[in-house]
């Protein structure tokens, strides 16, 4: 009796294990079939037998599909990147078929066979409707149909062919069709020639506006510089003003620059004090420069707190009438030489580069190979030295001009000899980079770019001056320092058409000599006082010239009293 009880218990345990394994296998098979139905495929069917299509789905999804004898029909579909589940639903519904899943097997049959087998109609009442769109993009239409379709409905799209496939109940399909009829209305197409802007750039800026609702299109033709715009009439009314605004004439800036080199009189030891230059008023004939800013520069000048703007680049602006007066005042300092007077046009936001100087060559030697197979090649390279001015103007809404200015002065100070014997030029460079805002027609002054050239001269009796030890008794040495300052005057003017381009620049009267300038105190009282050069009296200093050629005390120019 005990043995029989043990046998029964063993059979029950074995049955439970077998059932668990079967259920686990069934679950795994069902999960595998579900995963296969989610795989996305590409279908391009042209009147293909529906049984062959189901076989293809079974192979692609690695699933089991069984069809009855009565399953027949033909399918024509073009689906891109859709799950096998959606493709199966479309094929079944469009051919009055039905299917159900048992385990990992999908059974496909006719709707009549399904009714005979289960005693009820196939529970999926959804139908399939295909719509070819002409104007609206399928993605936008699918987004609009989401508010109408049921929870069981689906909408599949193909952007390339403009095809929209809707799966839903008949009443929902009817509502979706009405909505499509309202959305899918004719668009306008216009060809718009552009006069100033580039068609490709305008297309890129407007494409986002038309793509926001995926209604309409815009393309460009670079050869003819035309735009082809297709949109709803109301959207076209929004786009055309934007195109007109973007196709406006590009503004430009006419830059008149004068680069002056002033040889400073030793009495003006530290150059020109721009903040105390003469000015014109009812009671005085002197004015102060409207200083925009001053910026420190790299310099060997020894300065202290009393020097003011010495050792800095001063930036200010002048009106057209003050411009001529300023040049006359500069003439009083000493020799003033105009190095360059360029006049060029720059498009708004672009950059112009003015270079005045030399290109210093040097040789770069390259040795390659080892042993007896050594080859030597030489390459000549250049270093630019002189005066460089980079200007980048930007026109603001209030006709003010923001200019990015970079003046640079460089000079060769010597050569550096490499171990291989090659000589490379040594260049001393001073530059400043800043932004200023100026009104159109005003003049910007950049001053303070100073340079000292020290010249040593030896004089003596021939032969006697060469005697060792005693030779210095028969010769003399003198050091001459030439101090120069570079003054850059920039006058920007906004140009909007041909009339502005041909306008004459502000006339500049010739500078008079220093001798004539010092005898004009009586003439200043006349009506033509401003036509005469303004005298400037230097202040002498007791400071001695040091070895670097710079005075130990600052000296400024001040006006001569009436």
Coordinates of C-alpha atoms in Angstrom, one line a residue, residues 197 208 340 342 408 525 557:
X197 CA 20.0 88.1 -52.0
X208 CA 11.7 76.2 -41.7
X340 CA 48.4 106.3 -47.7
X342 CA 42.9 104.6 -49.5
X408 CA 49.4 97.2 -36.5
X525 CA 40.7 137.9 -36.0
X557 CA 51.6 121.0 -26.7

